[in-house]
Amino acid sequence: MEALMDVAPLITTSSTKTRILIFCHQIPSILNNLGSAQMTTEFASLLVDLLFQTLSIYDDRRSRKPVDDVIVKAFSEALFMKSFAATLVQIMEKQSKFQSPIDCYRVLKWSVLLLTESQFASLSKNALCRVVQAQASVIHIAMKGSFRVRRRCKKIFFHLFTKSPDLYKTYMEELKDARIPYKDSPELIQLILEFTISNPSLFDIWKKIFLDMYVKAVLNAREKPTVGLSEAFAPVFTDLSHEDFKNIVLPSSVKMLKRNPELVLESIGVLLKTVKIDLSKYAIEILSVVLTQARHADEGRRFAAFVIVRCLSQKSSSPDAVEGMFNAVKSVIGGSEGRLTFPYQRVGMINALQEISNAPEGKYLNSLSRTICGYLLSLYKDDGNEEVKLASLTCLGAWAVKSPDAICPDLITFFASGIKEKEVLRRGHLRCLRLICRKNDAVIQMSSLLLPLLELVKTGFTKAAQRLDGIYALLCVAKIAVLDVKADETVSKEKIWQLILQNEPSIVPISMATKISAEDCMTCLNLFEVLLDDYPQRVLEIFPLRPLLQFVLFLVCHPIWDIRKAAYDAIGKILVGSPQLSEAIMLEFSDYLSVVGAKTLVNMSDTENLVDSQVPFLPSVEVLVKALVVISSAVLAGSPNACVQILFCSHHPFLVGSAKRNAVWKRLQKCLQKLGFDPVGLLTANMADLCKYQVADIYVFQIISFSSSIVFPSFNF
């Protein structure tokens, strides 16, 4: 006891060496010296207290492993095991208040050690159940941590269930009898379910239990289940058979959609997204009760209903099912369930019809899409509400692109008239045209609209208020001119490129792009992709390069993920078509990093200083690193010599920050290697280019110094 008390003050040391000495030598020696003497309650209590002091202090593996080893060694003493278990449960119950994923992972690991490395699980079933219940609340927090923390949690539980099948059975019994509060801690269900599915024999035994739990906890819930709880059962949905769906899941789903749709709409959306079966047999039955929600006054209900309709259409391979869904929507709009008085009701039904356009491609869609397009034209003409007209245009674009047969003379005439409408409806027609022009067959049929579209381009690039219309029109014109030689000649004769240069040399000003919707921003990205992919020589000869690249970087680092993702795909196509841009875009990205870094240092309360034509938003370091990875892979595909510039960008002070100076470079190396590049080999081959760089910037010297061991291990800088 005295020896243990002498060690106690040293537990909180920050020295890793001292920590290892204490837990690798001193405390194990004290335990060994107990000999045949029985451990006292005071000794066990003090030892447990010292161990739990390390919980939030020891933050490195070298220190934590010896602590774990001491715990396992001391489990041979019954007094210690019981004292440790009691404290552990108390700590786990308190951890739910502290919200620390790392600390929660540590106590979870200790709880697994208690169950696998001691006799605790065999002593008392009630005590075991209390530990399991406490784990459920802790794992809920731990699984909110980083990817590594989540992966470690999964690993320790898989180890637990593999090592002790009886313990797995105990967990399942606790879940089945609802003694584990899984409604608030769905992560434990998901871990157990993933383990079960990884063992087919176990899954055959317990599958019915999981389905019953899902029906009881989600489909028959008295309160709205969390999205996490619905997603926790996703692994069992992927293996759902038609028989299971029809006999177990479908009846409860339809019943709740009729009785309490607000509780289960989102959950059924998750279910239908995940199932792998063909939903053709069930589409009409489910749709008939969902359409009521698609026209509900509550916007949240409408959006949740659209998700369900989209899933039904995507997973229905039967032409009859898709046509039946259209007829169901058409019937409701026609008044089969009462007149749709409010515009939001009609918009909701039109949006549901748009979701049906996600049905799998097939020849059967040719006649159906033409029928639906004709129906939507009549809806547009008959409804006087502007919001309904815009919804009809969006739906029209989604269906018209499905088949060339849908592009009939009436539709061409409709667009020729529509792009002369007032601002809101004119832009609605242009957005619809943009959707249709995604397919080359449709673009060719739209060539008769070239002249009115050219007039819109001229107006749009001479009047700032109509600039967005000009951008939409220019995108359509560019796509038509790619496929039609005469159209290309007309564009040149009209001197469209010179007109744009005189009024907007960047084609799309960043200041405008920050104020428009995500859909409009995507259109700007599509325009850049078409221009730099199909007209690289003409664009690069006429327009200044830097504003174009600045806009591309703006999109790659945009705050909205969908825009960034689309930009990632586009930049590869752009650089494949124009490899001469590789060096320029790396130089521009380096300058972009410097501007972002300088602005970050500015007082954040001074918002005026944050407004910048090049960097209107301050992207996070993670967004910038991801952008560097994407740009680097695209650049190296066409210009391997750019690896030196990539090396310098990866060591930029703003990206590195307080981390190790080679942290970004190491991550970049791994990503590039997965894509088939050899960064070290490329740098070695371009050693002469590396030596040309002058050490004018202080960070260049740091790059060479701190990367030498990774890039050129045989060199002594």
XYZ file of C-alpha atoms in Angstrom:
717
model
C 0.000 0.000 0.000
C 2.832 2.373 0.875
C 4.664 1.584 -2.361
C 1.486 2.294 -4.349
C 0.974 5.591 -2.493
C 4.555 6.591 -3.333
C 3.771 6.097 -7.024
C 0.452 8.001 -6.902
C 1.823 11.581 -7.226
C 3.732 10.609 -10.373
C 0.674 9.353 -12.263
C -0.150 12.787 -13.717
C 3.325 13.346 -15.148
C 3.580 14.571 -18.736
C 6.710 12.487 -19.314
C 6.019 9.441 -21.463
C 9.198 7.826 -20.173
C 8.026 8.149 -16.560
C 4.570 6.857 -17.429
C 6.037 3.752 -19.054
C 8.327 3.211 -16.069
C 5.365 3.372 -13.667
C 3.053 1.005 -15.553
C 5.598 -1.321 -17.123
C 7.760 -1.829 -14.028
C 6.750 -0.191 -10.748
C 3.063 -1.135 -10.468
C 3.554 -4.643 -11.962
C 6.368 -5.128 -9.415
C 4.049 -4.064 -6.592
C 1.405 -6.542 -7.802
C 3.995 -9.318 -8.011
C 5.177 -8.595 -4.456
C 1.703 -9.239 -3.108
C 2.654 -12.908 -3.294
C 0.260 -15.038 -1.328
C -1.029 -12.007 0.611
C -4.600 -11.103 -0.149
C -5.314 -7.739 -1.806
C -7.131 -5.376 0.527
C -10.151 -3.259 -0.342
C -8.115 -0.084 0.245
C -5.361 -1.250 -2.100
C -7.853 -2.193 -4.853
C -9.672 1.120 -4.497
C -6.454 3.142 -4.707
C -5.202 1.195 -7.725
C -8.520 1.675 -9.536
C -8.426 5.388 -8.741
C -4.895 5.713 -10.160
C -5.873 3.862 -13.343
C -8.893 6.064 -13.987
C -6.787 9.187 -13.461
C -4.956 8.257 -16.664
C -8.178 8.173 -18.675
C -8.173 11.777 -19.876
C -4.447 12.472 -19.339
C -2.632 9.757 -21.289
C -3.169 10.622 -24.926
C -0.576 8.440 -26.643
C -0.521 4.722 -27.330
C 2.901 4.192 -25.727
C 1.461 5.329 -22.393
C -1.963 3.738 -22.701
C -0.884 0.212 -23.569
C 1.027 -0.333 -20.266
C -2.069 0.911 -18.395
C -4.208 -1.657 -20.229
C -1.646 -4.364 -19.401
C -1.806 -3.486 -15.690
C -5.612 -3.693 -15.757
C -5.521 -7.160 -17.340
C -2.879 -8.329 -14.850
C -4.872 -7.071 -11.849
C -8.080 -8.809 -12.996
C -6.783 -11.972 -11.363
C -7.676 -10.342 -8.015
C -11.436 -10.531 -7.366
C -11.490 -7.388 -5.201
C -9.844 -5.339 -7.926
C -12.146 -6.740 -10.606
C -15.296 -5.817 -8.662
C -14.003 -2.371 -7.693
C -12.904 -1.698 -11.260
C -16.277 -2.817 -12.662
C -18.234 -0.605 -10.246
C -16.129 2.462 -11.046
C -16.243 1.721 -14.752
C -20.043 1.630 -14.844
C -20.210 4.913 -12.920
C -17.722 6.527 -15.290
C -19.596 5.262 -18.382
C -22.844 6.674 -17.053
C -21.124 10.024 -16.437
C -19.352 10.057 -19.809
C -22.683 10.611 -21.500
C -22.609 14.090 -19.945
C -19.035 14.914 -20.957
C -19.409 14.203 -24.710
C -15.781 13.200 -25.352
C -15.570 10.521 -28.103
C -11.965 9.596 -27.284
C -12.598 9.159 -23.555
C -15.732 7.178 -24.364
C -13.713 4.885 -26.603
C -11.211 4.331 -23.776
C -13.865 3.273 -21.267
C -15.480 1.079 -23.925
C -12.172 -0.655 -24.464
C -11.774 -1.175 -20.724
C -15.299 -2.581 -20.514
C -14.440 -5.078 -23.267
C -11.250 -6.005 -21.385
C -13.392 -6.573 -18.294
C -15.684 -8.931 -20.210
C -12.968 -10.833 -22.097
C -9.981 -10.873 -19.728
C -11.677 -11.556 -16.389
C -14.277 -13.818 -14.817
C -16.702 -10.917 -14.426
C -19.153 -12.067 -17.133
C -19.725 -15.397 -15.364
C -20.263 -13.985 -11.846
C -23.543 -12.105 -12.113
C -25.926 -11.740 -15.021
C -27.435 -8.580 -13.531
C -23.985 -6.971 -13.230
C -23.164 -8.021 -16.785
C -26.404 -6.516 -18.086
C -25.655 -3.251 -16.308
C -22.283 -3.035 -18.045
C -23.932 -3.716 -21.424
C -26.556 -1.037 -20.809
C -23.870 1.474 -19.846
C -21.932 0.630 -23.004
C -24.962 1.577 -25.119
C -24.956 5.176 -23.877
C -21.179 5.533 -24.245
C -20.899 4.075 -27.730
C -23.455 6.626 -28.913
C -20.873 9.353 -28.201
C -17.794 7.403 -29.249
C -19.246 6.775 -32.721
C -19.516 10.539 -33.242
C -15.724 10.728 -33.171
C -13.218 10.537 -36.005
C -13.084 7.707 -38.522
C -10.253 6.085 -36.557
C -12.231 6.152 -33.304
C -15.262 4.623 -35.038
C -13.108 1.933 -36.638
C -11.520 1.056 -33.279
C -14.938 0.786 -31.619
C -16.055 -1.647 -34.300
C -12.846 -3.636 -33.940
C -13.079 -4.111 -30.168
C -16.708 -5.245 -30.322
C -16.040 -7.638 -33.164
C -13.187 -9.031 -31.054
C -15.539 -9.369 -28.076
C -18.220 -11.260 -30.014
C -15.702 -13.465 -31.805
C -13.920 -14.418 -28.594
C -17.081 -15.117 -26.637
C -20.179 -16.365 -28.536
C -22.040 -16.599 -25.218
C -21.562 -12.878 -24.656
C -22.908 -12.195 -28.144
C -26.009 -14.190 -27.236
C -26.373 -12.141 -24.041
C -26.271 -8.899 -26.028
C -28.909 -10.228 -28.411
C -31.198 -11.247 -25.563
C -30.819 -7.800 -23.995
C -31.739 -6.182 -27.314
C -34.662 -8.535 -27.945
C -36.161 -7.857 -24.532
C -35.530 -4.096 -24.917
C -33.370 -3.891 -21.795
C -30.707 -2.054 -23.788
C -31.957 1.508 -24.533
C -31.156 1.162 -28.231
C -33.672 3.811 -29.325
C -31.284 6.416 -27.924
C -28.145 4.446 -28.839
C -28.689 2.929 -32.288
C -24.946 2.598 -32.875
C -24.787 -0.536 -30.719
C -27.510 -2.167 -32.831
C -25.600 -1.350 -35.981
C -22.337 -2.830 -34.654
C -24.065 -6.023 -33.514
C -25.956 -6.275 -36.804
C -22.794 -5.789 -38.873
C -21.093 -8.531 -36.901
C -24.124 -10.795 -37.335
C -24.201 -10.313 -41.099
C -20.495 -11.087 -41.314
C -21.404 -14.553 -39.969
C -24.114 -16.040 -42.257
C -25.017 -18.801 -39.827
C -25.701 -16.236 -37.088
C -27.695 -14.030 -39.436
C -30.001 -16.912 -40.354
C -30.747 -17.391 -36.657
C -31.262 -13.762 -35.658
C -32.570 -12.100 -38.829
C -36.223 -12.436 -37.811
C -35.433 -10.893 -34.408
C -33.823 -7.845 -36.024
C -36.816 -7.385 -38.344
C -39.218 -7.607 -35.406
C -37.112 -5.053 -33.524
C -37.238 -2.724 -36.548
C -41.000 -2.995 -36.909
C -41.517 -2.425 -33.182
C -38.963 0.378 -32.674
C -39.390 2.258 -35.962
C -42.523 1.403 -37.938
C -44.762 1.108 -34.878
C -43.097 3.868 -32.853
C -45.241 6.240 -30.817
C -42.672 9.006 -31.256
C -40.722 9.940 -34.372
C -37.644 7.676 -34.567
C -34.288 9.294 -35.141
C -32.665 8.953 -38.547
C -29.798 7.174 -36.806
C -32.137 4.478 -35.506
C -33.555 3.845 -38.987
C -30.075 3.747 -40.515
C -28.858 1.335 -37.825
C -31.014 -1.393 -39.382
C -29.672 -0.707 -42.887
C -27.463 -3.846 -42.932
C -30.529 -6.076 -42.593
C -32.391 -4.165 -45.327
C -29.718 -5.019 -47.884
C -30.502 -8.727 -47.395
C -34.266 -8.343 -47.314
C -36.161 -10.889 -49.430
C -39.452 -10.265 -51.241
C -41.189 -12.506 -48.726
C -39.800 -10.541 -45.752
C -40.685 -7.216 -47.349
C -44.185 -8.245 -48.368
C -45.183 -10.056 -45.161
C -43.328 -8.132 -42.431
C -42.251 -4.672 -43.568
C -44.859 -3.568 -46.114
C -48.043 -4.017 -43.995
C -46.635 -1.995 -41.080
C -45.247 0.673 -43.436
C -48.561 1.212 -45.228
C -50.516 1.137 -41.970
C -48.324 3.831 -40.387
C -48.301 5.963 -43.555
C -52.092 6.058 -43.234
C -52.290 6.568 -39.457
C -49.202 8.559 -38.448
C -47.257 9.484 -41.591
C -45.343 12.270 -39.853
C -43.619 9.661 -37.664
C -42.403 7.257 -40.353
C -41.960 9.176 -43.616
C -38.219 9.678 -43.171
C -37.714 6.155 -41.832
C -39.471 4.557 -44.797
C -37.339 6.722 -47.071
C -34.218 5.235 -45.456
C -35.682 1.735 -45.813
C -36.476 2.095 -49.517
C -33.097 3.675 -50.270
C -31.362 0.631 -48.802
C -33.365 -2.384 -49.980
C -31.972 -4.261 -52.977
C -35.191 -5.829 -54.222
C -37.260 -4.686 -57.209
C -40.131 -2.554 -55.891
C -42.362 -2.791 -58.984
C -44.892 -5.032 -57.182
C -45.324 -2.601 -54.301
C -44.895 0.799 -55.983
C -48.570 1.647 -56.542
C -49.665 0.487 -53.079
C -47.046 2.633 -51.371
C -47.455 5.582 -53.751
C -51.203 5.754 -53.181
C -50.683 6.624 -49.508
C -47.558 8.758 -50.036
C -49.097 11.156 -52.571
C -51.232 12.647 -49.803
C -47.990 13.720 -48.114
C -46.479 14.958 -51.403
C -49.128 17.722 -51.421
C -49.159 18.365 -47.664
C -48.959 21.907 -46.295
C -45.825 21.016 -44.327
C -42.720 21.359 -46.508
C -40.791 18.746 -44.521
C -43.464 16.138 -45.181
C -43.466 16.946 -48.896
C -39.690 16.524 -49.198
C -39.777 13.239 -47.268
C -42.541 12.010 -49.587
C -40.474 12.932 -52.660
C -37.617 10.775 -51.356
C -39.986 7.799 -51.180
C -41.349 8.444 -54.685
C -37.792 8.685 -56.037
C -36.847 5.362 -54.457
C -39.973 3.671 -55.814
C -39.225 4.874 -59.340
C -35.502 4.065 -59.218
C -36.174 0.502 -58.065
C -39.138 -0.313 -60.299
C -38.032 -2.112 -63.461
C -41.543 -2.821 -64.704
C -42.873 -0.406 -67.393
C -46.391 -1.013 -66.092
C -45.374 0.099 -62.589
C -43.822 3.355 -63.853
C -46.797 4.116 -66.079
C -49.128 3.287 -63.190
C -47.276 5.786 -60.993
C -47.723 8.488 -63.637
C -51.434 7.707 -63.945
C -51.825 7.884 -60.165
C -50.266 11.364 -60.070
C -52.246 12.489 -63.114
C -55.461 11.279 -61.504
C -54.848 13.282 -58.327
C -54.003 16.435 -60.294
C -57.198 15.870 -62.277
C -59.243 15.964 -59.073
C -59.810 12.299 -58.193
C -59.229 13.109 -54.512
C -60.650 16.613 -54.552
C -59.670 19.870 -56.213
C -56.090 21.005 -55.536
C -56.915 24.534 -54.502
C -53.538 25.767 -53.294
C -50.519 26.167 -55.568
C -48.255 24.198 -53.196
C -50.550 21.176 -53.657
C -50.207 21.266 -57.434
C -46.482 21.946 -57.200
C -46.136 18.964 -54.859
C -47.797 16.626 -57.326
C -45.716 17.942 -60.234
C -42.570 17.442 -58.143
C -43.691 13.872 -57.439
C -44.055 13.347 -61.187
C -40.525 14.704 -61.630
C -39.211 12.137 -59.135
C -40.796 9.360 -61.204
C -38.453 10.373 -64.045
C -35.679 8.636 -62.082
C -37.022 5.310 -63.352
C -34.418 3.037 -65.000
C -33.650 3.778 -68.647
C -35.457 1.624 -71.210
C -37.181 1.729 -74.573
C -40.544 1.814 -72.841
C -39.740 5.355 -71.658
C -39.739 6.665 -75.256
C -43.493 6.771 -75.643
C -44.129 7.446 -71.954
C -41.798 10.469 -71.830
C -43.451 11.960 -74.911
C -46.881 11.448 -73.331
C -45.782 13.044 -70.053
C -44.129 15.994 -71.830
C -47.363 16.667 -73.710
C -49.276 16.467 -70.452
C -46.875 18.946 -68.790
C -47.217 21.401 -71.689
C -50.967 21.426 -71.157
C -50.502 21.876 -67.400
C -48.218 24.844 -68.006
C -50.698 26.534 -70.331
C -53.768 25.845 -68.168
C -52.358 26.951 -64.785
C -52.010 30.679 -64.194
C -49.778 30.409 -61.127
C -46.117 31.268 -61.741
C -44.820 28.814 -59.137
C -46.761 25.967 -60.744
C -45.456 26.947 -64.176
C -41.843 26.859 -62.933
C -42.382 23.420 -61.371
C -43.861 22.219 -64.681
C -40.780 23.475 -66.555
C -38.384 21.670 -64.237
C -40.392 18.452 -64.523
C -40.565 18.906 -68.295
C -36.776 19.089 -68.511
C -36.400 15.920 -66.432
C -38.736 13.955 -68.723
C -37.757 15.472 -72.086
C -34.146 14.396 -71.664
C -35.287 10.782 -71.271
C -36.025 10.277 -74.957
C -35.358 12.052 -78.289
C -38.989 11.260 -79.176
C -40.091 13.772 -76.549
C -38.486 16.660 -78.474
C -41.407 17.304 -80.800
C -42.158 20.431 -82.892
C -44.668 21.615 -80.277
C -41.927 21.572 -77.649
C -39.521 23.571 -79.858
C -42.236 26.149 -80.492
C -42.952 26.244 -76.754
C -39.316 27.078 -75.947
C -39.039 29.644 -78.750
C -41.929 31.482 -77.146
C -40.845 30.828 -73.561
C -37.367 32.402 -73.792
C -39.124 35.658 -74.699
C -41.197 35.622 -71.496
C -40.613 37.947 -68.559
C -37.559 37.394 -66.326
C -38.737 34.620 -63.971
C -40.446 32.432 -66.566
C -37.721 33.126 -69.137
C -35.106 31.805 -66.730
C -37.341 28.827 -65.980
C -37.340 27.969 -69.688
C -33.553 28.388 -69.849
C -33.080 26.062 -66.873
C -35.306 23.520 -68.595
C -33.240 23.829 -71.783
C -30.064 23.290 -69.799
C -31.447 19.964 -68.523
C -32.481 18.870 -72.005
C -29.115 19.806 -73.536
C -27.333 17.241 -71.376
C -27.901 14.715 -74.189
C -26.447 15.195 -77.670
C -29.539 13.822 -79.434
C -31.662 16.495 -77.789
C -29.100 19.245 -78.511
C -29.244 18.584 -82.255
C -33.025 18.896 -82.208
C -32.719 22.215 -80.366
C -30.488 23.784 -83.043
C -33.416 25.757 -84.467
C -33.344 27.831 -81.266
C -29.817 29.079 -81.982
C -30.723 32.596 -83.173
C -33.067 33.540 -80.285
C -30.500 32.101 -77.862
C -27.763 34.217 -79.451
C -29.903 37.289 -78.914
C -30.178 36.364 -75.241
C -26.381 35.994 -75.056
C -25.914 39.465 -76.529
C -28.417 40.992 -74.136
C -27.077 39.040 -71.168
C -23.476 40.128 -71.657
C -24.312 43.774 -72.303
C -26.744 44.181 -69.394
C -25.475 43.110 -65.965
C -29.025 42.498 -64.700
C -29.500 39.753 -67.311
C -26.022 38.242 -67.046
C -27.292 34.928 -65.653
C -29.702 34.569 -68.584
C -26.759 35.180 -70.902
C -24.755 32.439 -69.168
C -27.591 29.911 -69.533
C -28.082 30.879 -73.169
C -24.324 30.720 -73.872
C -24.168 27.186 -72.443
C -26.913 26.048 -74.832
C -25.316 27.894 -77.759
C -21.906 26.333 -77.053
C -23.387 22.830 -76.940
C -25.294 23.368 -80.186
C -22.200 24.799 -81.911
C -20.117 21.759 -80.911
C -22.424 19.447 -82.878
C -23.514 21.761 -85.680
C -20.819 23.250 -87.952
C -23.179 25.873 -89.383
C -24.123 26.953 -85.866
C -20.443 27.351 -85.009
C -19.961 29.534 -88.087
C -22.940 31.653 -87.058
C -21.482 32.159 -83.567
C -18.198 33.332 -85.096
C -19.946 35.705 -87.560
C -21.932 37.240 -84.719
C -18.601 37.907 -82.909
C -20.031 36.498 -79.692
C -16.624 35.785 -78.148
C -15.417 39.348 -78.697
C -18.653 40.711 -77.256
C -18.228 38.643 -74.088
C -14.582 39.685 -73.740
C -15.496 43.379 -73.931
C -18.131 43.082 -71.196
C -16.924 40.220 -68.963
C -13.391 38.891 -69.590
C -13.796 36.273 -66.838
C -17.017 35.016 -68.552
C -18.526 34.437 -65.084
C -17.642 37.006 -62.402
C -16.975 35.452 -58.991
C -18.869 38.304 -57.339
C -22.020 37.175 -59.173
C -21.420 33.472 -58.518
C -21.458 34.046 -54.744
C -25.017 35.370 -54.884
C -26.735 32.818 -57.116
C -28.317 29.468 -56.257
C -26.448 26.170 -56.256
C -28.269 25.133 -59.458
C -27.186 28.326 -61.214
C -23.632 27.858 -59.960
C -23.642 24.345 -61.441
C -24.655 25.889 -64.753
C -21.648 28.213 -64.598
C -19.453 25.174 -63.954
C -21.019 23.327 -66.916
C -20.321 26.364 -69.103
C -16.652 26.424 -68.119
C -16.369 22.700 -68.702
C -17.855 22.976 -72.203
C -15.773 26.024 -73.153
C -12.450 24.667 -71.902
C -13.145 21.134 -73.112
C -14.659 21.820 -76.545
C -13.238 25.268 -77.364
C -9.867 25.310 -75.568
C -7.821 26.989 -78.275
C -10.388 29.668 -79.031
C -11.076 30.483 -75.378
C -7.423 30.563 -74.349
C -6.508 32.798 -77.285
C -9.271 35.322 -76.624
C -9.773 35.418 -72.851
C -7.176 36.202 -70.146
C -6.203 32.985 -68.403
C -5.989 34.060 -64.778
C -9.675 35.054 -64.217
C -10.757 31.742 -65.747
C -8.544 29.715 -63.412
C -9.567 31.799 -60.397
C -13.190 30.904 -61.070
C -12.342 27.209 -61.393
C -10.553 27.345 -57.999
C -13.535 29.196 -56.521
C -15.732 26.251 -57.523
C -13.250 23.609 -56.312
C -13.222 25.296 -52.876
C -16.914 26.270 -52.808
C -18.751 26.024 -49.433
C -21.413 23.708 -50.936
C -20.276 20.086 -51.192
C -22.320 19.243 -54.323
C -20.647 22.081 -56.234
C -17.189 21.030 -55.052
C -17.863 17.425 -56.069
C -18.999 18.466 -59.546
C -15.938 20.705 -59.846
C -13.661 17.773 -58.904
C -15.057 15.806 -61.855
C -14.887 18.777 -64.212
C -11.299 19.764 -63.501
C -10.016 16.388 -64.677
C -11.862 16.753 -68.003
C -10.647 20.335 -68.413
C -6.988 19.456 -67.882
C -7.197 16.410 -70.152
C -8.481 18.665 -72.935
C -6.089 21.504 -72.092
C -2.916 20.037 -70.515
C -1.150 23.356 -71.091
C -3.184 24.707 -68.149
C -1.495 22.331 -65.676
C 1.408 24.569 -64.657
C -0.760 27.695 -64.621
C -3.412 26.199 -62.337
C -0.782 25.011 -59.830
C 0.740 28.507 -59.725
C -2.707 30.017 -59.315
C -3.534 27.560 -56.522
C -0.328 28.513 -54.698
C -1.322 32.179 -54.943
C -4.846 31.260 -53.782
C -3.383 29.587 -50.680
C -1.388 32.711 -49.864
C -4.454 34.940 -50.203
C -6.550 32.636 -47.985
C -3.753 32.475 -45.415
C -3.374 36.254 -45.329
C -7.112 36.764 -44.941
C -7.313 34.243 -42.130
C -4.860 36.340 -40.163
C -7.085 39.419 -40.541
C -9.332 40.233 -37.601
C -12.395 38.066 -38.278
C -14.740 40.712 -36.867
C -13.716 43.075 -39.649
C -16.028 41.618 -42.274
C -15.167 44.258 -44.878
C -11.650 42.893 -45.117
C -13.023 39.458 -45.956
C -14.734 40.597 -49.153
C -12.426 39.740 -52.027
C -12.930 39.201 -55.746
C -10.697 36.119 -55.672
C -11.587 34.617 -52.272
C -15.157 35.557 -51.247
C -15.347 32.555 -48.895
C -12.613 31.340 -46.572
C -12.373 27.564 -47.127
C -11.208 25.260 -44.353
C -7.783 23.636 -44.464
C -9.448 20.269 -45.103
C -11.258 21.655 -48.172
C -7.968 23.103 -49.450
C -6.085 19.840 -48.921
C -8.803 17.926 -50.760
C -8.628 20.484 -53.574
C -4.859 19.998 -53.751
C -5.302 16.223 -54.023
C -7.867 16.558 -56.818
C -5.916 19.178 -58.765
C -2.633 17.281 -58.348
C -4.043 14.024 -59.716
C -5.552 15.853 -62.686
C -2.345 17.819 -63.332
C -0.001 14.815 -63.112
C -2.125 12.874 -65.605
C -1.121 15.328 -68.322
C 1.993 17.026 -66.958
C 4.235 14.837 -64.746
C 6.780 17.673 -64.541
C 4.363 19.644 -62.358
C 5.266 17.421 -59.383
C 7.761 20.034 -58.127
C 5.032 22.695 -57.900
C 2.782 20.154 -56.173
C 5.539 19.516 -53.610
C 5.765 23.217 -52.768
C 1.988 23.658 -52.508
C 1.755 20.691 -50.112
C 4.215 22.469 -47.776
C 2.530 25.851 -47.894
C 2.558 27.326 -44.334
C -1.214 27.860 -44.323
C -1.931 24.222 -45.207
C 0.632 22.802 -42.784
C -0.233 25.082 -39.869
C 0.824 23.620 -36.531
C 0.984 20.046 -37.828
C 4.146 18.241 -38.853
C 5.528 20.025 -41.881
C 5.359 16.927 -44.049
C 1.841 15.906 -42.936
C 0.037 17.176 -46.045
C 2.763 15.854 -48.365
C 2.522 12.366 -46.820
C -1.255 12.361 -47.213
C -0.942 13.605 -50.784
C 1.614 10.896 -51.544
C -0.740 8.158 -50.342
C -3.666 9.512 -52.375
C -1.594 9.840 -55.542
C -0.113 6.382 -55.119
C -3.623 4.895 -54.919
C -4.350 6.576 -58.257
C -1.285 5.002 -59.831
C 1.202 7.881 -59.585
C 4.709 7.687 -58.138
C 5.381 11.162 -56.643
C 8.847 10.279 -55.339
C 9.881 8.829 -58.712
C 8.587 11.901 -60.525
C 10.472 14.236 -58.189
C 13.653 12.248 -58.559
C 13.333 12.493 -62.340
C 12.823 16.257 -62.052
C 15.637 16.980 -59.614
C 17.005 19.702 -61.886
C 13.688 21.603 -61.787
C 13.619 21.360 -57.990
C 17.090 22.882 -57.738
C 16.078 25.823 -59.976
C 13.731 27.152 -57.325
C 15.342 29.984 -55.377
C 14.928 30.017 -51.633
C 13.187 33.377 -51.750
C 10.260 32.201 -49.665
C 11.269 30.907 -46.279
C 8.987 27.918 -46.567
C 10.860 26.592 -49.617
C 13.860 25.877 -47.405
C 11.583 24.226 -44.876
C 10.177 21.997 -47.630
C 13.598 20.770 -48.662
C 14.702 20.299 -45.060
C 11.684 18.478 -43.716
C 10.794 16.440 -46.820
C 14.246 15.094 -47.454
C 13.669 11.967 -45.415
C 10.497 11.190 -47.376
C 11.313 12.339 -50.878
C 15.065 11.844 -51.097
C 16.168 9.720 -48.134
C 19.685 9.325 -49.518
C 20.245 13.068 -49.809
C 21.684 15.142 -46.977
C 20.278 18.659 -47.222
